[in-house]
Amino acid sequence: MKPLVAGVVCLLLFATASAEEKPLDAAWQAKWRAAIVPAEPERAWRRVGWRATLWSAVVEAHAQEKPILLWAMNGHPLACT
Amino acid sequence: MRGRQAAWSNPRLQKLAQSFVPVADEVWFLHNRKGPECDFFRSFCEEGHYGGRQKPTSTRQGIYCAAPSGVFLASVNSTDPKRLEAMLTQALERWRELPEAERYMKDPPKAGATDRFRTDSRYPANGLVLRVYTRDLPRKNPKHRGWRAKAWNEDFAWFTADEARTFVPTRREVGARRTIDAQLAGRLARCHLVDNVFGQTRPFRKGEIKTAELTSRIERIEGTQVHVVFEGETHAAAEGSWNMGGLRFEKKKMTRGYKARLRGTAVFDTATKRFTSFELVVVGDRWGGTQYNARDDDLEPAAMGVVFVLAGDSASDRVAPAHYWSY
């Protein structure tokens, strides 16, 4: 019995999205939303408190008397990089 | 993108970052455009890890530390937490050694002085701003290990107030339907239903959109709250010769595309004329690749998902969409 259950679980896990022809309903939407949107641990990088523009950091660094840490990438790191 | 999980989720780096004012920004803009913040970046970036470099590219991307005056402290282009920790520690040592007179600009910088140079200034404050997530979906035979197995990417999608209202049927009664304007649905397919899971890619061209259909239907109405359901399908396909392989610059004859189904829900408040919730889920097959999206070994059709959700309104939610200039 156990191998049969394990087999069914594997089939469910490996069912690909593209092969799925289920109707588009609330359950479909909820299932794939949960699979795609980053979970809380994946959003930990935002805890750094990144400002979104260099100039706003320059202004703030003067006020707070701190140095600037700049993460500069091709594509904005807070959006698509 | 890799740095989100490999580096900046690290508690030691997060603690070190508290000694700085941390900022993320787009490097090509800072390196090449006009305005005081671009001048500020150029005043120190040549002292960093890519100073003077022109090949294989002239990018200056990386992590930099600088005094508010623009005095360079340290830099590195790495996602290795140990290398980053060493660089941040070195930067703080130099900051402590820096004479007070060299730490700050003579004239304090004014807030907003650079706004007119930035795409972010076109933020549709009264419109609809969505956060967009992309991620590979489970396969029968998992292809990737390491960071690519867990990768996702993010972007923003912007709609003006007039565009946003066209997502809701004009006739405000249960069952009323509306076909979303072809130009708007096409823009979603061109600029947002793209494979950027592992890195930057290009938008599709208008002629490469084979199908872009999205309809809305009123499911129920509660006072001023109109509950809407979206459904649709898209198909984008491009072919030609373009560079692959990142910095190897290998031009290849290629196809790429994304064919998907869409379903979403939203609530539109007729009193404020704003969406109070919005979610659109897209699931389908992508194929092919582009120069910087790291798909060289993964060209066959495979499942990828995209989700649009309502963004917040903090400064970090006001970053312009990657392909805004293709809108």
mmCIF file of C-alpha atoms in Angstrom:
data_model
loop_
_atom_site.group_PDB
_atom_site.id
_atom_site.type_symbol
_atom_site.label_atom_id
_atom_site.label_comp_id
_atom_site.label_asym_id
_atom_site.label_seq_id
_atom_site.Cartn_x
_atom_site.Cartn_y
_atom_site.Cartn_z
ATOM 1 C CA MET A 1 0.000 0.000 0.000
ATOM 2 C CA LYS A 2 2.800 2.429 0.955
ATOM 3 C CA PRO A 3 4.508 2.286 -2.483
ATOM 4 C CA LEU A 4 1.154 3.029 -4.108
ATOM 5 C CA VAL A 5 0.608 6.101 -1.904
ATOM 6 C CA ALA A 6 4.179 7.261 -2.534
ATOM 7 C CA GLY A 7 3.636 6.842 -6.265
ATOM 8 C CA VAL A 8 0.490 8.936 -6.229
ATOM 9 C CA VAL A 9 2.248 11.656 -4.195
ATOM 10 C CA CYS A 10 5.135 11.688 -6.677
ATOM 11 C CA LEU A 11 2.750 11.979 -9.610
ATOM 12 C CA LEU A 12 1.053 14.953 -7.956
ATOM 13 C CA LEU A 13 4.349 16.648 -7.135
ATOM 14 C CA PHE A 14 5.729 16.255 -10.635
ATOM 15 C CA ALA A 15 2.565 17.193 -12.469
ATOM 16 C CA THR A 16 3.732 20.088 -14.617
ATOM 17 C CA ALA A 17 1.811 23.284 -14.974
ATOM 18 C CA SER A 18 1.844 23.163 -18.756
ATOM 19 C CA ALA A 19 0.250 19.722 -18.906
ATOM 20 C CA GLU A 20 -2.581 20.835 -16.685
ATOM 21 C CA GLU A 21 -5.799 21.546 -18.559
ATOM 22 C CA LYS A 22 -7.985 22.127 -15.522
ATOM 23 C CA PRO A 23 -10.552 24.908 -15.755
ATOM 24 C CA LEU A 24 -9.447 28.323 -14.593
ATOM 25 C CA ASP A 25 -11.137 28.696 -11.226
ATOM 26 C CA ALA A 26 -10.405 30.092 -7.766
ATOM 27 C CA ALA A 27 -8.588 26.891 -6.705
ATOM 28 C CA TRP A 28 -6.322 27.055 -9.792
ATOM 29 C CA GLN A 29 -5.533 30.688 -9.058
ATOM 30 C CA ALA A 30 -4.797 30.070 -5.362
ATOM 31 C CA LYS A 31 -2.605 27.039 -6.072
ATOM 32 C CA TRP A 32 -0.345 28.809 -8.549
ATOM 33 C CA ARG A 33 -0.268 32.066 -6.624
ATOM 34 C CA ALA A 34 1.117 30.171 -3.631
ATOM 35 C CA ALA A 35 3.729 28.487 -5.823
ATOM 36 C CA ILE A 36 4.949 31.690 -7.470
ATOM 37 C CA VAL A 37 4.819 34.569 -4.953
ATOM 38 C CA PRO A 38 7.941 34.570 -2.730
ATOM 39 C CA ALA A 39 7.404 33.212 0.765
ATOM 40 C CA GLU A 40 8.345 35.314 3.800
ATOM 41 C CA PRO A 41 11.912 33.879 4.143
ATOM 42 C CA GLU A 42 12.534 34.721 0.481
ATOM 43 C CA ARG A 43 11.675 38.349 1.186
ATOM 44 C CA ALA A 44 14.326 38.606 3.949
ATOM 45 C CA TRP A 45 16.628 40.650 1.689
ATOM 46 C CA ARG A 46 14.181 43.556 1.946
ATOM 47 C CA ARG A 47 14.843 43.797 5.696
ATOM 48 C CA VAL A 48 17.992 45.777 4.872
ATOM 49 C CA GLY A 49 15.690 48.721 4.251
ATOM 50 C CA TRP A 50 16.969 49.652 0.801
ATOM 51 C CA ARG A 51 16.221 53.176 -0.357
ATOM 52 C CA ALA A 52 15.188 53.276 -3.992
ATOM 53 C CA THR A 53 17.232 56.187 -5.384
ATOM 54 C CA LEU A 54 20.874 57.101 -4.846
ATOM 55 C CA TRP A 55 20.103 60.776 -4.331
ATOM 56 C CA SER A 56 17.609 60.093 -1.530
ATOM 57 C CA ALA A 57 20.389 58.131 0.205
ATOM 58 C CA VAL A 58 22.876 60.981 -0.288
ATOM 59 C CA VAL A 59 20.452 63.411 1.363
ATOM 60 C CA GLU A 60 19.742 60.981 4.206
ATOM 61 C CA ALA A 61 23.417 60.128 4.723
ATOM 62 C CA HIS A 62 24.181 63.797 5.334
ATOM 63 C CA ALA A 63 21.357 64.050 7.856
ATOM 64 C CA GLN A 64 22.268 60.805 9.646
ATOM 65 C CA GLU A 65 26.044 61.276 9.378
ATOM 66 C CA LYS A 66 26.510 57.801 7.953
ATOM 67 C CA PRO A 67 28.310 56.406 4.888
ATOM 68 C CA ILE A 68 26.343 55.103 1.890
ATOM 69 C CA LEU A 69 26.013 51.438 0.890
ATOM 70 C CA LEU A 70 25.040 51.285 -2.784
ATOM 71 C CA TRP A 71 23.819 48.108 -4.512
ATOM 72 C CA ALA A 72 24.010 49.097 -8.192
ATOM 73 C CA MET A 73 22.974 46.558 -10.809
ATOM 74 C CA ASN A 74 21.976 46.368 -14.460
ATOM 75 C CA GLY A 75 18.241 46.588 -13.844
ATOM 76 C CA HIS A 76 17.022 48.062 -10.560
ATOM 77 C CA PRO A 77 17.653 45.574 -7.695
ATOM 78 C CA LEU A 78 14.264 46.434 -6.170
ATOM 79 C CA ALA A 79 12.571 45.514 -9.447
ATOM 80 C CA CYS A 80 13.898 43.410 -12.316
ATOM 81 C CA THR A 81 17.657 42.853 -12.286
ATOM 82 C CA MET B 1 19.008 39.080 -8.565
ATOM 83 C CA ARG B 2 21.063 36.199 -7.174
ATOM 84 C CA GLY B 3 22.293 38.540 -4.427
ATOM 85 C CA ARG B 4 18.808 38.701 -2.889
ATOM 86 C CA GLN B 5 19.016 35.170 -1.552
ATOM 87 C CA ALA B 6 22.794 34.563 -1.533
ATOM 88 C CA ALA B 7 23.871 37.774 0.174
ATOM 89 C CA TRP B 8 21.272 40.211 1.478
ATOM 90 C CA SER B 9 19.176 37.623 3.326
ATOM 91 C CA ASN B 10 22.261 36.988 5.489
ATOM 92 C CA PRO B 11 21.699 38.373 9.047
ATOM 93 C CA ARG B 12 25.401 39.319 9.458
ATOM 94 C CA LEU B 13 25.304 41.474 6.329
ATOM 95 C CA GLN B 14 21.957 42.947 7.357
ATOM 96 C CA LYS B 15 23.471 43.967 10.710
ATOM 97 C CA LEU B 16 26.515 45.527 9.039
ATOM 98 C CA ALA B 17 24.238 47.394 6.634
ATOM 99 C CA GLN B 18 22.717 49.233 9.604
ATOM 100 C CA SER B 19 25.921 51.273 9.873
ATOM 101 C CA PHE B 20 25.198 52.697 6.408
ATOM 102 C CA VAL B 21 22.331 54.304 4.550
ATOM 103 C CA PRO B 22 21.575 51.394 2.192
ATOM 104 C CA VAL B 23 20.305 52.117 -1.306
ATOM 105 C CA ALA B 24 19.650 50.051 -4.431
ATOM 106 C CA ASP B 25 19.660 51.650 -7.863
ATOM 107 C CA GLU B 26 20.050 51.003 -11.575
ATOM 108 C CA VAL B 27 23.697 51.216 -12.620
ATOM 109 C CA TRP B 28 23.412 52.025 -16.333
ATOM 110 C CA PHE B 29 21.374 55.109 -15.489
ATOM 111 C CA LEU B 30 23.844 56.212 -12.801
ATOM 112 C CA HIS B 31 26.845 55.582 -15.027
ATOM 113 C CA ASN B 32 25.557 57.167 -18.228
ATOM 114 C CA ARG B 33 22.836 59.751 -17.669
ATOM 115 C CA LYS B 34 22.636 63.364 -16.535
ATOM 116 C CA GLY B 35 21.912 64.853 -13.142
ATOM 117 C CA PRO B 36 23.570 65.338 -9.759
ATOM 118 C CA GLU B 37 23.125 61.742 -8.585
ATOM 119 C CA CYS B 38 24.743 60.386 -11.766
ATOM 120 C CA ASP B 39 27.591 62.883 -11.322
ATOM 121 C CA PHE B 40 27.859 61.731 -7.719
ATOM 122 C CA PHE B 41 28.165 58.058 -8.776
ATOM 123 C CA ARG B 42 30.709 58.843 -11.500
ATOM 124 C CA SER B 43 32.781 60.776 -8.953
ATOM 125 C CA PHE B 44 33.807 57.512 -7.268
ATOM 126 C CA CYS B 45 32.884 54.489 -9.405
ATOM 127 C CA GLU B 46 36.153 54.541 -11.365
ATOM 128 C CA GLU B 47 37.982 53.911 -8.094
ATOM 129 C CA GLY B 48 36.025 50.688 -7.668
ATOM 130 C CA HIS B 49 36.378 47.106 -8.867
ATOM 131 C CA TYR B 50 35.538 47.832 -12.540
ATOM 132 C CA GLY B 51 37.324 51.172 -12.836
ATOM 133 C CA GLY B 52 38.470 51.781 -16.427
ATOM 134 C CA ARG B 53 37.044 48.509 -17.726
ATOM 135 C CA GLN B 54 35.550 48.487 -21.239
ATOM 136 C CA LYS B 55 35.550 44.748 -22.092
ATOM 137 C CA PRO B 56 33.671 42.461 -22.066
ATOM 138 C CA THR B 57 31.323 45.321 -21.139
ATOM 139 C CA SER B 58 31.653 48.769 -19.590
ATOM 140 C CA THR B 59 29.209 48.013 -16.775
ATOM 141 C CA ARG B 60 30.054 49.321 -13.329
ATOM 142 C CA GLN B 61 27.580 47.127 -11.468
ATOM 143 C CA GLY B 62 28.433 45.990 -7.974
ATOM 144 C CA ILE B 63 28.333 46.997 -4.326
ATOM 145 C CA TYR B 64 29.927 50.342 -3.421
ATOM 146 C CA CYS B 65 30.491 52.192 -0.173
ATOM 147 C CA ALA B 66 31.081 55.929 -0.263
ATOM 148 C CA ALA B 67 31.030 58.890 2.078
ATOM 149 C CA PRO B 68 28.167 61.376 1.599
ATOM 150 C CA SER B 69 30.786 63.677 0.051
ATOM 151 C CA GLY B 70 31.453 61.112 -2.703
ATOM 152 C CA VAL B 71 34.778 59.929 -1.278
ATOM 153 C CA PHE B 72 35.200 56.264 -2.256
ATOM 154 C CA LEU B 73 35.485 53.805 0.638
ATOM 155 C CA ALA B 74 35.394 50.272 -0.855
ATOM 156 C CA SER B 75 33.613 48.125 -3.460
ATOM 157 C CA VAL B 76 33.191 44.614 -4.850
ATOM 158 C CA ASN B 77 30.959 42.818 -7.336
ATOM 159 C CA SER B 78 30.094 39.606 -5.558
ATOM 160 C CA THR B 79 27.218 37.672 -4.027
ATOM 161 C CA ASP B 80 29.577 35.834 -1.645
ATOM 162 C CA PRO B 81 28.607 36.884 1.918
ATOM 163 C CA LYS B 82 32.214 36.546 3.151
ATOM 164 C CA ARG B 83 33.603 38.850 0.468
ATOM 165 C CA LEU B 84 30.829 41.323 1.082
ATOM 166 C CA GLU B 85 31.365 41.251 4.832
ATOM 167 C CA ALA B 86 35.082 41.922 4.333
ATOM 168 C CA MET B 87 34.337 44.818 1.985
ATOM 169 C CA LEU B 88 31.761 46.407 4.317
ATOM 170 C CA THR B 89 34.137 46.062 7.276
ATOM 171 C CA GLN B 90 36.936 47.691 5.293
ATOM 172 C CA ALA B 91 34.611 50.510 4.240
ATOM 173 C CA LEU B 92 33.637 51.223 7.851
ATOM 174 C CA GLU B 93 37.308 51.326 8.892
ATOM 175 C CA ARG B 94 38.037 53.868 6.149
ATOM 176 C CA TRP B 95 34.977 55.889 7.137
ATOM 177 C CA ARG B 96 36.190 56.080 10.740
ATOM 178 C CA GLU B 97 39.633 57.203 9.540
ATOM 179 C CA LEU B 98 38.227 59.818 7.138
ATOM 180 C CA PRO B 99 38.670 63.404 8.411
ATOM 181 C CA GLU B 100 35.388 65.131 9.238
ATOM 182 C CA ALA B 101 36.011 67.764 6.566
ATOM 183 C CA GLU B 102 36.126 65.093 3.832
ATOM 184 C CA ARG B 103 32.982 63.266 4.865
ATOM 185 C CA TYR B 104 30.284 65.664 3.627
ATOM 186 C CA MET B 105 29.510 67.991 0.716
ATOM 187 C CA LYS B 106 30.154 71.664 1.390
ATOM 188 C CA ASP B 107 26.586 72.501 0.379
ATOM 189 C CA PRO B 108 24.102 69.977 1.797
ATOM 190 C CA PRO B 109 22.223 68.175 -1.025
ATOM 191 C CA LYS B 110 18.580 69.109 -1.616
ATOM 192 C CA ALA B 111 15.884 66.447 -1.710
ATOM 193 C CA GLY B 112 14.237 66.034 -5.099
ATOM 194 C CA ALA B 113 17.076 67.650 -7.050
ATOM 195 C CA THR B 114 17.344 64.630 -9.356
ATOM 196 C CA ASP B 115 13.669 63.678 -9.771
ATOM 197 C CA ARG B 116 13.245 65.137 -13.250
ATOM 198 C CA PHE B 117 15.979 62.861 -14.614
ATOM 199 C CA ARG B 118 14.366 59.629 -13.387
ATOM 200 C CA THR B 119 11.750 57.350 -14.942
ATOM 201 C CA ASP B 120 10.360 56.861 -11.428
ATOM 202 C CA SER B 121 9.046 60.430 -11.635
ATOM 203 C CA ARG B 122 6.390 59.117 -14.061
ATOM 204 C CA TYR B 123 4.920 56.948 -11.305
ATOM 205 C CA PRO B 124 1.113 56.865 -11.812
ATOM 206 C CA ALA B 125 0.125 58.025 -8.314
ATOM 207 C CA ASN B 126 -3.608 57.851 -9.040
ATOM 208 C CA GLY B 127 -3.409 54.797 -11.260
ATOM 209 C CA LEU B 128 -2.780 51.106 -10.724
ATOM 210 C CA VAL B 129 0.662 49.889 -9.648
ATOM 211 C CA LEU B 130 1.281 46.163 -9.523
ATOM 212 C CA ARG B 131 4.192 44.107 -8.287
ATOM 213 C CA VAL B 132 5.066 41.294 -10.699
ATOM 214 C CA TYR B 133 6.669 37.987 -9.684
ATOM 215 C CA THR B 134 8.027 35.355 -12.104
ATOM 216 C CA ARG B 135 9.160 31.844 -11.246
ATOM 217 C CA ASP B 136 9.740 28.449 -12.861
ATOM 218 C CA LEU B 137 7.093 25.860 -11.998
ATOM 219 C CA PRO B 138 7.638 22.158 -11.130
ATOM 220 C CA ARG B 139 8.823 19.834 -13.908
ATOM 221 C CA LYS B 140 8.847 16.058 -14.268
ATOM 222 C CA ASN B 141 12.629 16.153 -14.464
ATOM 223 C CA PRO B 142 14.012 19.092 -12.487
ATOM 224 C CA LYS B 143 16.597 20.857 -14.611
ATOM 225 C CA HIS B 144 18.349 23.193 -12.234
ATOM 226 C CA ARG B 145 20.280 22.969 -9.000
ATOM 227 C CA GLY B 146 21.681 25.649 -6.719
ATOM 228 C CA TRP B 147 20.321 29.182 -6.892
ATOM 229 C CA ARG B 148 18.459 28.630 -10.173
ATOM 230 C CA ALA B 149 16.319 25.887 -8.580
ATOM 231 C CA LYS B 150 14.882 28.461 -6.161
ATOM 232 C CA ALA B 151 15.070 31.574 -8.313
ATOM 233 C CA TRP B 152 12.324 34.109 -8.823
ATOM 234 C CA ASN B 153 12.354 37.644 -10.108
ATOM 235 C CA GLU B 154 10.332 40.782 -9.579
ATOM 236 C CA ASP B 155 9.230 43.856 -11.481
ATOM 237 C CA PHE B 156 6.481 46.464 -11.474
ATOM 238 C CA ALA B 157 3.622 47.116 -13.892
ATOM 239 C CA TRP B 158 2.118 50.596 -14.217
ATOM 240 C CA PHE B 159 -1.281 51.695 -15.475
ATOM 241 C CA THR B 160 -2.626 55.235 -15.560
ATOM 242 C CA ALA B 161 -5.950 55.936 -13.828
ATOM 243 C CA ASP B 162 -7.740 55.914 -17.201
ATOM 244 C CA GLU B 163 -6.143 52.593 -18.165
ATOM 245 C CA ALA B 164 -6.939 51.051 -14.780
ATOM 246 C CA ARG B 165 -10.637 51.809 -15.111
ATOM 247 C CA THR B 166 -10.800 49.833 -18.355
ATOM 248 C CA PHE B 167 -10.222 46.629 -16.389
ATOM 249 C CA VAL B 168 -13.800 46.927 -15.050
ATOM 250 C CA PRO B 169 -16.979 46.379 -17.136
ATOM 251 C CA THR B 170 -18.759 49.658 -17.847
ATOM 252 C CA ARG B 171 -22.190 48.224 -17.054
ATOM 253 C CA ARG B 172 -22.180 47.816 -13.275
ATOM 254 C CA GLU B 173 -24.235 44.664 -12.853
ATOM 255 C CA VAL B 174 -23.433 41.086 -11.958
ATOM 256 C CA GLY B 175 -22.475 39.087 -15.035
ATOM 257 C CA ALA B 176 -21.465 42.137 -17.107
ATOM 258 C CA ARG B 177 -18.365 41.510 -19.215
ATOM 259 C CA ARG B 178 -15.650 43.577 -20.837
ATOM 260 C CA THR B 179 -12.870 42.705 -23.235
ATOM 261 C CA ILE B 180 -9.719 44.484 -22.099
ATOM 262 C CA ASP B 181 -8.360 46.807 -24.759
ATOM 263 C CA ALA B 182 -6.071 44.932 -27.152
ATOM 264 C CA GLN B 183 -3.318 47.519 -26.755
ATOM 265 C CA LEU B 184 -3.361 47.089 -22.970
ATOM 266 C CA ALA B 185 -3.543 43.281 -23.060
ATOM 267 C CA GLY B 186 -0.795 43.336 -25.674
ATOM 268 C CA ARG B 187 1.374 45.498 -23.433
ATOM 269 C CA LEU B 188 1.019 42.980 -20.627
ATOM 270 C CA ALA B 189 2.151 40.216 -22.979
ATOM 271 C CA ARG B 190 5.026 42.235 -24.465
ATOM 272 C CA CYS B 191 6.488 43.857 -21.376
ATOM 273 C CA HIS B 192 5.496 41.666 -18.424
ATOM 274 C CA LEU B 193 4.913 38.083 -19.551
ATOM 275 C CA VAL B 194 8.615 37.624 -20.232
ATOM 276 C CA ASP B 195 11.150 35.121 -18.970
ATOM 277 C CA ASN B 196 13.255 37.079 -16.481
ATOM 278 C CA VAL B 197 13.281 34.316 -13.823
ATOM 279 C CA PHE B 198 17.093 34.024 -13.875
ATOM 280 C CA GLY B 199 17.910 37.516 -15.089
ATOM 281 C CA GLN B 200 17.129 40.394 -17.398
ATOM 282 C CA THR B 201 15.533 39.792 -20.766
ATOM 283 C CA ARG B 202 14.040 41.810 -23.598
ATOM 284 C CA PRO B 203 10.380 42.664 -24.079
ATOM 285 C CA PHE B 204 8.578 41.181 -27.073
ATOM 286 C CA ARG B 205 7.858 43.340 -30.103
ATOM 287 C CA LYS B 206 4.272 44.111 -31.110
ATOM 288 C CA GLY B 207 4.454 41.793 -34.125
ATOM 289 C CA GLU B 208 5.562 38.931 -31.894
ATOM 290 C CA ILE B 209 2.291 38.857 -29.937
ATOM 291 C CA LYS B 210 0.131 36.146 -31.521
ATOM 292 C CA THR B 211 -2.616 36.245 -28.882
ATOM 293 C CA ALA B 212 -3.302 38.639 -26.020
ATOM 294 C CA GLU B 213 -6.837 38.256 -24.770
ATOM 295 C CA LEU B 214 -8.134 39.269 -21.370
ATOM 296 C CA THR B 215 -11.748 39.666 -20.290
ATOM 297 C CA SER B 216 -13.273 40.855 -17.040
ATOM 298 C CA ARG B 217 -16.620 39.838 -15.560
ATOM 299 C CA ILE B 218 -18.454 41.285 -12.573
ATOM 300 C CA GLU B 219 -18.925 38.505 -10.049
ATOM 301 C CA ARG B 220 -20.683 40.501 -7.341
ATOM 302 C CA ILE B 221 -21.241 44.053 -6.113
ATOM 303 C CA GLU B 222 -21.178 45.083 -2.449
ATOM 304 C CA GLY B 223 -21.961 48.778 -2.067
ATOM 305 C CA THR B 224 -19.187 50.618 -3.886
ATOM 306 C CA GLN B 225 -17.040 47.461 -4.136
ATOM 307 C CA VAL B 226 -17.190 45.807 -7.542
ATOM 308 C CA HIS B 227 -15.721 42.285 -7.505
ATOM 309 C CA VAL B 228 -14.245 41.308 -10.854
ATOM 310 C CA VAL B 229 -12.907 38.041 -12.285
ATOM 311 C CA PHE B 230 -10.355 38.043 -15.116
ATOM 312 C CA GLU B 231 -9.694 35.285 -17.623
ATOM 313 C CA GLY B 232 -7.577 35.146 -20.706
ATOM 314 C CA GLU B 233 -4.755 33.693 -22.732
ATOM 315 C CA THR B 234 -1.589 34.986 -24.326
ATOM 316 C CA HIS B 235 0.918 33.712 -26.834
ATOM 317 C CA ALA B 236 4.143 35.512 -27.710
ATOM 318 C CA ALA B 237 6.695 34.026 -30.098
ATOM 319 C CA ALA B 238 9.864 35.542 -31.511
ATOM 320 C CA GLU B 239 12.474 34.171 -33.884
ATOM 321 C CA GLY B 240 15.729 35.491 -35.235
ATOM 322 C CA SER B 241 19.407 35.631 -34.393
ATOM 323 C CA TRP B 242 20.570 37.154 -31.167
ATOM 324 C CA ASN B 243 23.334 36.910 -28.623
ATOM 325 C CA MET B 244 23.205 34.132 -26.049
ATOM 326 C CA GLY B 245 25.602 33.039 -23.354
ATOM 327 C CA GLY B 246 25.884 36.219 -21.319
ATOM 328 C CA LEU B 247 29.327 37.722 -21.730
ATOM 329 C CA ARG B 248 30.358 35.097 -24.308
ATOM 330 C CA PHE B 249 28.381 37.080 -26.933
ATOM 331 C CA GLU B 250 27.508 34.021 -29.015
ATOM 332 C CA LYS B 251 24.999 34.942 -31.691
ATOM 333 C CA LYS B 252 22.631 32.052 -32.427
ATOM 334 C CA LYS B 253 19.537 31.423 -34.492
ATOM 335 C CA MET B 254 16.844 31.206 -31.857
ATOM 336 C CA THR B 255 13.179 31.143 -31.028
ATOM 337 C CA ARG B 256 11.687 32.248 -27.762
ATOM 338 C CA GLY B 257 8.192 32.665 -26.446
ATOM 339 C CA TYR B 258 5.580 32.223 -23.765
ATOM 340 C CA LYS B 259 2.122 30.702 -24.148
ATOM 341 C CA ALA B 260 -0.072 30.939 -21.099
ATOM 342 C CA ARG B 261 -3.497 31.107 -19.489
ATOM 343 C CA LEU B 262 -4.534 33.880 -17.105
ATOM 344 C CA ARG B 263 -6.977 34.072 -14.229
ATOM 345 C CA GLY B 264 -7.396 36.798 -11.651
ATOM 346 C CA THR B 265 -9.650 38.620 -9.234
ATOM 347 C CA ALA B 266 -9.890 42.256 -8.221
ATOM 348 C CA VAL B 267 -12.046 44.668 -6.272
ATOM 349 C CA PHE B 268 -12.700 48.132 -7.706
ATOM 350 C CA ASP B 269 -14.101 50.865 -5.460
ATOM 351 C CA THR B 270 -16.417 53.062 -7.497
ATOM 352 C CA ALA B 271 -16.265 55.803 -4.821
ATOM 353 C CA THR B 272 -12.488 56.265 -4.939
ATOM 354 C CA LYS B 273 -12.144 54.917 -8.495
ATOM 355 C CA ARG B 274 -9.247 52.777 -7.288
ATOM 356 C CA PHE B 275 -8.606 49.052 -7.005
ATOM 357 C CA THR B 276 -8.511 47.918 -3.365
ATOM 358 C CA SER B 277 -7.241 44.478 -4.361
ATOM 359 C CA PHE B 278 -5.853 42.998 -7.557
ATOM 360 C CA GLU B 279 -4.389 39.610 -8.363
ATOM 361 C CA LEU B 280 -3.667 38.099 -11.771
ATOM 362 C CA VAL B 281 -2.086 34.646 -12.073
ATOM 363 C CA VAL B 282 -0.472 33.483 -15.322
ATOM 364 C CA VAL B 283 0.701 29.921 -15.977
ATOM 365 C CA GLY B 284 2.112 28.449 -19.172
ATOM 366 C CA ASP B 285 5.157 27.296 -21.094
ATOM 367 C CA ARG B 286 8.171 29.450 -21.924
ATOM 368 C CA TRP B 287 10.895 28.463 -24.344
ATOM 369 C CA GLY B 288 14.182 29.797 -25.706
ATOM 370 C CA GLY B 289 16.331 32.445 -24.095
ATOM 371 C CA THR B 290 18.077 35.780 -24.455
ATOM 372 C CA GLN B 291 21.603 36.990 -23.782
ATOM 373 C CA TYR B 292 21.337 37.625 -20.068
ATOM 374 C CA ASN B 293 18.474 35.432 -18.863
ATOM 375 C CA ALA B 294 20.702 32.364 -18.258
ATOM 376 C CA ARG B 295 18.634 29.902 -20.303
ATOM 377 C CA ASP B 296 21.478 28.636 -22.515
ATOM 378 C CA ASP B 297 20.996 25.085 -21.211
ATOM 379 C CA ASP B 298 17.230 25.296 -20.859
ATOM 380 C CA LEU B 299 15.722 26.143 -24.228
ATOM 381 C CA GLU B 300 12.952 23.548 -24.476
ATOM 382 C CA PRO B 301 9.397 24.421 -23.404
ATOM 383 C CA ALA B 302 8.948 24.364 -19.632
ATOM 384 C CA ALA B 303 6.412 25.775 -17.222
ATOM 385 C CA MET B 304 6.769 29.298 -15.862
ATOM 386 C CA GLY B 305 4.364 31.348 -13.792
ATOM 387 C CA VAL B 306 3.764 35.066 -13.339
ATOM 388 C CA VAL B 307 1.706 36.757 -10.618
ATOM 389 C CA PHE B 308 0.590 40.404 -10.494
ATOM 390 C CA VAL B 309 -0.476 41.782 -7.111
ATOM 391 C CA LEU B 310 -1.234 45.246 -5.820
ATOM 392 C CA ALA B 311 1.992 47.059 -4.833
ATOM 393 C CA GLY B 312 2.362 49.244 -1.768
ATOM 394 C CA ASP B 313 3.026 52.965 -2.048
ATOM 395 C CA SER B 314 6.368 53.278 -0.227
ATOM 396 C CA ALA B 315 9.394 54.742 -2.019
ATOM 397 C CA SER B 316 10.675 51.236 -2.760
ATOM 398 C CA ASP B 317 7.369 50.429 -4.515
ATOM 399 C CA ARG B 318 7.804 53.327 -6.937
ATOM 400 C CA VAL B 319 10.558 51.874 -9.082
ATOM 401 C CA ALA B 320 9.715 52.038 -12.785
ATOM 402 C CA PRO B 321 8.930 48.847 -14.742
ATOM 403 C CA ALA B 322 12.009 47.384 -16.448
ATOM 404 C CA HIS B 323 10.482 47.801 -19.909
ATOM 405 C CA TYR B 324 8.671 51.079 -19.273
ATOM 406 C CA TRP B 325 10.143 52.611 -22.433
ATOM 407 C CA SER B 326 8.499 49.843 -24.475
ATOM 408 C CA TYR B 327 5.039 50.661 -23.102
#
